[in-house]
PDB file of C-alpha atoms in Angstrom:
ATOM      1  CA  UNK Y  60      54.362 -38.090  -5.284  1.00 81.00           C
ATOM      2  CA  UNK Y  61      55.266 -40.765  -2.760  1.00 90.00           C
ATOM      3  CA  UNK Y  62      59.053 -41.101  -2.542  1.00 95.00           C
ATOM      4  CA  UNK Y  63      59.177 -44.863  -2.003  1.00 96.00           C
ATOM      5  CA  UNK Y  64      56.682 -46.994  -3.936  1.00 96.00           C
ATOM      6  CA  UNK Y  65      56.319 -50.760  -3.693  1.00 96.00           C
ATOM      7  CA  UNK Y  66      56.867 -52.337  -7.122  1.00 96.00           C
ATOM      8  CA  UNK Y  67      55.201 -55.729  -7.573  1.00 96.00           C
ATOM      9  CA  UNK Y  68      56.286 -58.078 -10.372  1.00 95.00           C
ATOM     10  CA  UNK Y  69      53.660 -60.261 -12.053  1.00 95.00           C
ATOM     11  CA  UNK Y  70      54.145 -63.190 -14.381  1.00 90.00           C
ATOM     12  CA  UNK Y  71      52.008 -64.117 -17.377  1.00 85.00           C
ATOM     13  CA  UNK Y  72      50.871 -60.555 -18.105  1.00 88.00           C
ATOM     14  CA  UNK Y  73      48.732 -60.585 -14.921  1.00 94.00           C
ATOM     15  CA  UNK Y  74      49.414 -57.066 -13.576  1.00 96.00           C
ATOM     16  CA  UNK Y  75      46.160 -55.539 -14.830  1.00 95.00           C
ATOM     17  CA  UNK Y  76      44.061 -58.463 -13.600  1.00 97.00           C
ATOM     18  CA  UNK Y  77      45.692 -58.344 -10.166  1.00 98.00           C
ATOM     19  CA  UNK Y  78      45.282 -54.586  -9.815  1.00 98.00           C
ATOM     20  CA  UNK Y  79      41.634 -54.702 -10.874  1.00 98.00           C
ATOM     21  CA  UNK Y  80      41.005 -57.320  -8.196  1.00 98.00           C
ATOM     22  CA  UNK Y  81      42.898 -55.359  -5.499  1.00 98.00           C
ATOM     23  CA  UNK Y  82      40.691 -52.350  -6.263  1.00 98.00           C
ATOM     24  CA  UNK Y  83      37.666 -54.389  -5.141  1.00 97.00           C
ATOM     25  CA  UNK Y  84      39.167 -54.902  -1.667  1.00 97.00           C
ATOM     26  CA  UNK Y  85      39.474 -51.267  -0.628  1.00 96.00           C
ATOM     27  CA  UNK Y  86      37.037 -48.356  -0.911  1.00 92.00           C
ATOM     28  CA  UNK Y  87      39.778 -45.814  -1.542  1.00 94.00           C
ATOM     29  CA  UNK Y  88      41.553 -47.559  -4.412  1.00 98.00           C
ATOM     30  CA  UNK Y  89      42.251 -46.442  -7.970  1.00 98.00           C
ATOM     31  CA  UNK Y  90      44.489 -46.861 -10.984  1.00 98.00           C
ATOM     32  CA  UNK Y  91      46.537 -43.691 -11.379  1.00 98.00           C
ATOM     33  CA  UNK Y  92      48.211 -44.475 -14.716  1.00 97.00           C
ATOM     34  CA  UNK Y  93      49.144 -47.221 -17.146  1.00 96.00           C
ATOM     35  CA  UNK Y  94      52.286 -47.430 -19.259  1.00 95.00           C
ATOM     36  CA  UNK Y  95      51.867 -49.580 -22.380  1.00 92.00           C
ATOM     37  CA  UNK Y  96      54.505 -51.640 -24.106  1.00 89.00           C
ATOM     38  CA  UNK Y  97      55.986 -49.926 -27.160  1.00 87.00           C
ATOM     39  CA  UNK Y  98      57.981 -51.188 -30.136  1.00 80.00           C
ATOM     40  CA  UNK Y  99      61.170 -53.034 -29.191  1.00 71.00           C
ATOM     41  CA  UNK Y 100      59.883 -53.789 -25.683  1.00 70.00           C
ATOM     42  CA  UNK Y 101      59.480 -57.249 -24.195  1.00 76.00           C
ATOM     43  CA  UNK Y 102      55.695 -57.393 -24.498  1.00 78.00           C
ATOM     44  CA  UNK Y 103      52.890 -56.975 -26.995  1.00 81.00           C
ATOM     45  CA  UNK Y 104      52.591 -53.372 -28.191  1.00 86.00           C
ATOM     46  CA  UNK Y 105      49.680 -51.684 -26.446  1.00 82.00           C
ATOM     47  CA  UNK Y 106      49.415 -54.157 -23.554  1.00 86.00           C
ATOM     48  CA  UNK Y 107      50.161 -52.779 -20.108  1.00 91.00           C
ATOM     49  CA  UNK Y 108      53.806 -52.941 -19.120  1.00 93.00           C
ATOM     50  CA  UNK Y 109      53.233 -50.994 -15.881  1.00 96.00           C
ATOM     51  CA  UNK Y 110      50.098 -50.193 -13.885  1.00 97.00           C
ATOM     52  CA  UNK Y 111      50.383 -47.535 -11.177  1.00 98.00           C
ATOM     53  CA  UNK Y 112      47.691 -47.670  -8.508  1.00 98.00           C
ATOM     54  CA  UNK Y 113      46.744 -46.556  -5.005  1.00 98.00           C
ATOM     55  CA  UNK Y 114      45.298 -48.673  -2.204  1.00 97.00           C
ATOM     56  CA  UNK Y 115      44.233 -47.000   1.044  1.00 95.00           C
ATOM     57  CA  UNK Y 116      46.435 -43.967   0.404  1.00 94.00           C
ATOM     58  CA  UNK Y 117      49.508 -46.024  -0.525  1.00 96.00           C
ATOM     59  CA  UNK Y 118      51.002 -45.972  -4.034  1.00 97.00           C
ATOM     60  CA  UNK Y 119      52.079 -49.154  -5.805  1.00 98.00           C
ATOM     61  CA  UNK Y 120      53.405 -50.138  -9.198  1.00 97.00           C
ATOM     62  CA  UNK Y 121      52.504 -53.416 -10.887  1.00 97.00           C
ATOM     63  CA  UNK Y 122      54.799 -54.557 -13.663  1.00 95.00           C
ATOM     64  CA  UNK Y 123      54.311 -57.371 -16.131  1.00 92.00           C
ATOM     65  CA  UNK Y 124      57.445 -59.475 -16.132  1.00 86.00           C
ATOM     66  CA  UNK Y 125      58.620 -62.944 -16.937  1.00 82.00           C
ATOM     67  CA  UNK Y 126      58.875 -65.910 -14.569  1.00 82.00           C
ATOM     68  CA  UNK Y 127      62.396 -65.110 -13.336  1.00 85.00           C
ATOM     69  CA  UNK Y 128      61.221 -63.564 -10.032  1.00 82.00           C
ATOM     70  CA  UNK Y 129      59.243 -65.302  -7.287  1.00 85.00           C
ATOM     71  CA  UNK Y 130      57.407 -63.868  -4.283  1.00 88.00           C
ATOM     72  CA  UNK Y 131      57.637 -65.132  -0.711  1.00 85.00           C
ATOM     73  CA  UNK Y 132      56.344 -63.875   2.611  1.00 82.00           C
ATOM     74  CA  UNK Y 133      59.730 -62.446   3.641  1.00 88.00           C
ATOM     75  CA  UNK Y 134      58.369 -59.356   1.854  1.00 93.00           C
ATOM     76  CA  UNK Y 135      54.649 -58.818   2.264  1.00 95.00           C
ATOM     77  CA  UNK Y 136      52.004 -56.133   2.251  1.00 97.00           C
ATOM     78  CA  UNK Y 137      50.576 -55.608   5.738  1.00 97.00           C
ATOM     79  CA  UNK Y 138      46.893 -54.712   5.957  1.00 98.00           C
ATOM     80  CA  UNK Y 139      46.092 -53.186   9.347  1.00 98.00           C
ATOM     81  CA  UNK Y 140      42.482 -54.120  10.073  1.00 98.00           C
ATOM     82  CA  UNK Y 141      40.196 -52.322  12.508  1.00 97.00           C
ATOM     83  CA  UNK Y 142      38.183 -55.416  13.450  1.00 98.00           C
ATOM     84  CA  UNK Y 143      37.891 -59.180  13.200  1.00 98.00           C
ATOM     85  CA  UNK Y 144      35.085 -58.606  10.692  1.00 98.00           C
ATOM     86  CA  UNK Y 145      37.514 -56.778   8.389  1.00 98.00           C
ATOM     87  CA  UNK Y 146      40.101 -59.549   8.829  1.00 98.00           C
ATOM     88  CA  UNK Y 147      37.453 -62.150   7.971  1.00 98.00           C
ATOM     89  CA  UNK Y 148      36.187 -60.225   4.916  1.00 98.00           C
ATOM     90  CA  UNK Y 149      39.658 -59.765   3.426  1.00 98.00           C
ATOM     91  CA  UNK Y 150      40.842 -63.293   4.286  1.00 98.00           C
ATOM     92  CA  UNK Y 151      37.763 -64.826   2.726  1.00 98.00           C
ATOM     93  CA  UNK Y 152      38.175 -62.647  -0.384  1.00 98.00           C
ATOM     94  CA  UNK Y 153      41.790 -63.772  -0.852  1.00 98.00           C
ATOM     95  CA  UNK Y 154      40.849 -67.438  -0.450  1.00 98.00           C
ATOM     96  CA  UNK Y 155      37.827 -67.164  -2.748  1.00 98.00           C
ATOM     97  CA  UNK Y 156      40.040 -65.638  -5.443  1.00 98.00           C
ATOM     98  CA  UNK Y 157      42.585 -68.472  -5.410  1.00 98.00           C
ATOM     99  CA  UNK Y 158      44.756 -67.408  -2.477  1.00 98.00           C
ATOM    100  CA  UNK Y 159      46.586 -69.785  -0.169  1.00 98.00           C
ATOM    101  CA  UNK Y 160      46.919 -69.544   3.595  1.00 97.00           C
ATOM    102  CA  UNK Y 161      50.360 -69.423   5.143  1.00 96.00           C
ATOM    103  CA  UNK Y 162      50.665 -68.826   8.901  1.00 95.00           C
ATOM    104  CA  UNK Y 163      50.397 -66.036  11.474  1.00 97.00           C
ATOM    105  CA  UNK Y 164      48.079 -63.932   9.325  1.00 97.00           C
ATOM    106  CA  UNK Y 165      50.001 -64.284   6.054  1.00 97.00           C
ATOM    107  CA  UNK Y 166      48.165 -65.233   2.907  1.00 97.00           C
ATOM    108  CA  UNK Y 167      49.389 -65.379  -0.684  1.00 97.00           C
ATOM    109  CA  UNK Y 168      47.071 -64.127  -3.412  1.00 98.00           C
ATOM    110  CA  UNK Y 169      46.611 -66.149  -6.573  1.00 97.00           C
ATOM    111  CA  UNK Y 170      49.550 -64.311  -8.197  1.00 96.00           C
ATOM    112  CA  UNK Y 171      51.887 -65.234  -5.339  1.00 96.00           C
ATOM    113  CA  UNK Y 172      51.972 -61.772  -3.726  1.00 97.00           C
ATOM    114  CA  UNK Y 173      52.052 -62.145   0.046  1.00 97.00           C
ATOM    115  CA  UNK Y 174      49.853 -60.131   2.375  1.00 98.00           C
ATOM    116  CA  UNK Y 175      49.508 -60.109   6.134  1.00 97.00           C
ATOM    117  CA  UNK Y 176      45.934 -59.487   7.222  1.00 98.00           C
ATOM    118  CA  UNK Y 177      46.342 -58.154  10.738  1.00 98.00           C
ATOM    119  CA  UNK Y 178      43.886 -56.975  13.412  1.00 98.00           C
ATOM    120  CA  UNK Y 179      45.643 -54.011  15.030  1.00 97.00           C
ATOM    121  CA  UNK Y 180      44.139 -54.950  18.409  1.00 97.00           C
ATOM    122  CA  UNK Y 181      46.311 -58.101  18.385  1.00 98.00           C
ATOM    123  CA  UNK Y 182      49.331 -56.010  19.344  1.00 97.00           C
ATOM    124  CA  UNK Y 183      47.901 -55.407  22.825  1.00 97.00           C
ATOM    125  CA  UNK Y 184      48.023 -59.151  23.503  1.00 98.00           C
ATOM    126  CA  UNK Y 185      51.288 -60.003  21.773  1.00 97.00           C
ATOM    127  CA  UNK Y 186      53.115 -57.107  23.407  1.00 96.00           C
ATOM    128  CA  UNK Y 187      51.042 -56.689  26.545  1.00 93.00           C
ATOM    129  CA  UNK Y 188      52.557 -55.786  29.909  1.00 96.00           C
ATOM    130  CA  UNK Y 189      52.080 -59.311  31.330  1.00 97.00           C
ATOM    131  CA  UNK Y 190      55.012 -61.121  29.709  1.00 97.00           C
ATOM    132  CA  UNK Y 191      53.786 -64.654  30.509  1.00 98.00           C
ATOM    133  CA  UNK Y 192      50.395 -63.802  29.035  1.00 98.00           C
ATOM    134  CA  UNK Y 193      52.075 -62.330  25.938  1.00 98.00           C
ATOM    135  CA  UNK Y 194      54.034 -65.563  25.450  1.00 98.00           C
ATOM    136  CA  UNK Y 195      50.761 -67.519  25.585  1.00 98.00           C
ATOM    137  CA  UNK Y 196      49.263 -65.178  22.982  1.00 98.00           C
ATOM    138  CA  UNK Y 197      52.312 -65.462  20.723  1.00 98.00           C
ATOM    139  CA  UNK Y 198      52.216 -69.261  20.950  1.00 98.00           C
ATOM    140  CA  UNK Y 199      48.509 -69.192  20.082  1.00 98.00           C
ATOM    141  CA  UNK Y 200      49.299 -66.990  17.063  1.00 98.00           C
ATOM    142  CA  UNK Y 201      51.914 -69.494  15.842  1.00 98.00           C
ATOM    143  CA  UNK Y 202      49.150 -72.105  15.606  1.00 98.00           C
ATOM    144  CA  UNK Y 203      46.912 -69.809  13.529  1.00 98.00           C
ATOM    145  CA  UNK Y 204      46.718 -69.141   9.835  1.00 98.00           C
ATOM    146  CA  UNK Y 205      44.041 -66.423   9.855  1.00 98.00           C
ATOM    147  CA  UNK Y 206      44.432 -64.380  13.033  1.00 98.00           C
ATOM    148  CA  UNK Y 207      41.611 -64.956  15.508  1.00 98.00           C
ATOM    149  CA  UNK Y 208      41.535 -61.938  17.808  1.00 98.00           C
ATOM    150  CA  UNK Y 209      39.325 -63.694  20.378  1.00 98.00           C
ATOM    151  CA  UNK Y 210      41.730 -66.644  20.396  1.00 98.00           C
ATOM    152  CA  UNK Y 211      44.650 -64.304  21.119  1.00 98.00           C
ATOM    153  CA  UNK Y 212      42.679 -62.582  23.872  1.00 97.00           C
ATOM    154  CA  UNK Y 213      41.720 -65.923  25.429  1.00 98.00           C
ATOM    155  CA  UNK Y 214      45.335 -67.108  25.348  1.00 98.00           C
ATOM    156  CA  UNK Y 215      46.523 -63.843  26.881  1.00 98.00           C
ATOM    157  CA  UNK Y 216      43.955 -64.139  29.658  1.00 97.00           C
ATOM    158  CA  UNK Y 217      44.865 -67.792  30.272  1.00 97.00           C
ATOM    159  CA  UNK Y 218      41.540 -69.210  29.138  1.00 93.00           C
TER     160      UNK Y 218
END
């Protein structure tokens, strides 16, 4: 069992819907267990109170809660992508399912959970050995919503 598990709070009894959608994004994703509401709980008996699930080898818990908690991108789930194609596929999936773009690779899903869809190759430009080039790449990133790896490379190379 993973010692530290990210617990995500959902409003309007949306935990199951959100988890089912997340499972479509990753090949190695599954629900590991569901805990239903019981008598004297704050939900309808039998509905899911908690959904435990794995995405890409990482364990998460989704809990159905009220509207007292809000998400923001100060806490987000980072998806390390191997290519621009993977970034594009995930970004487009979030948008098509009601997501909203933020900045610098952050996107909120339709439930307000914030994700950062990140091409791992971007790090070589943002933290490259040429400090002036890295500043150009960082400034280019600040102007982006979805990260464009070629745009970062071009900025780094001064093009």
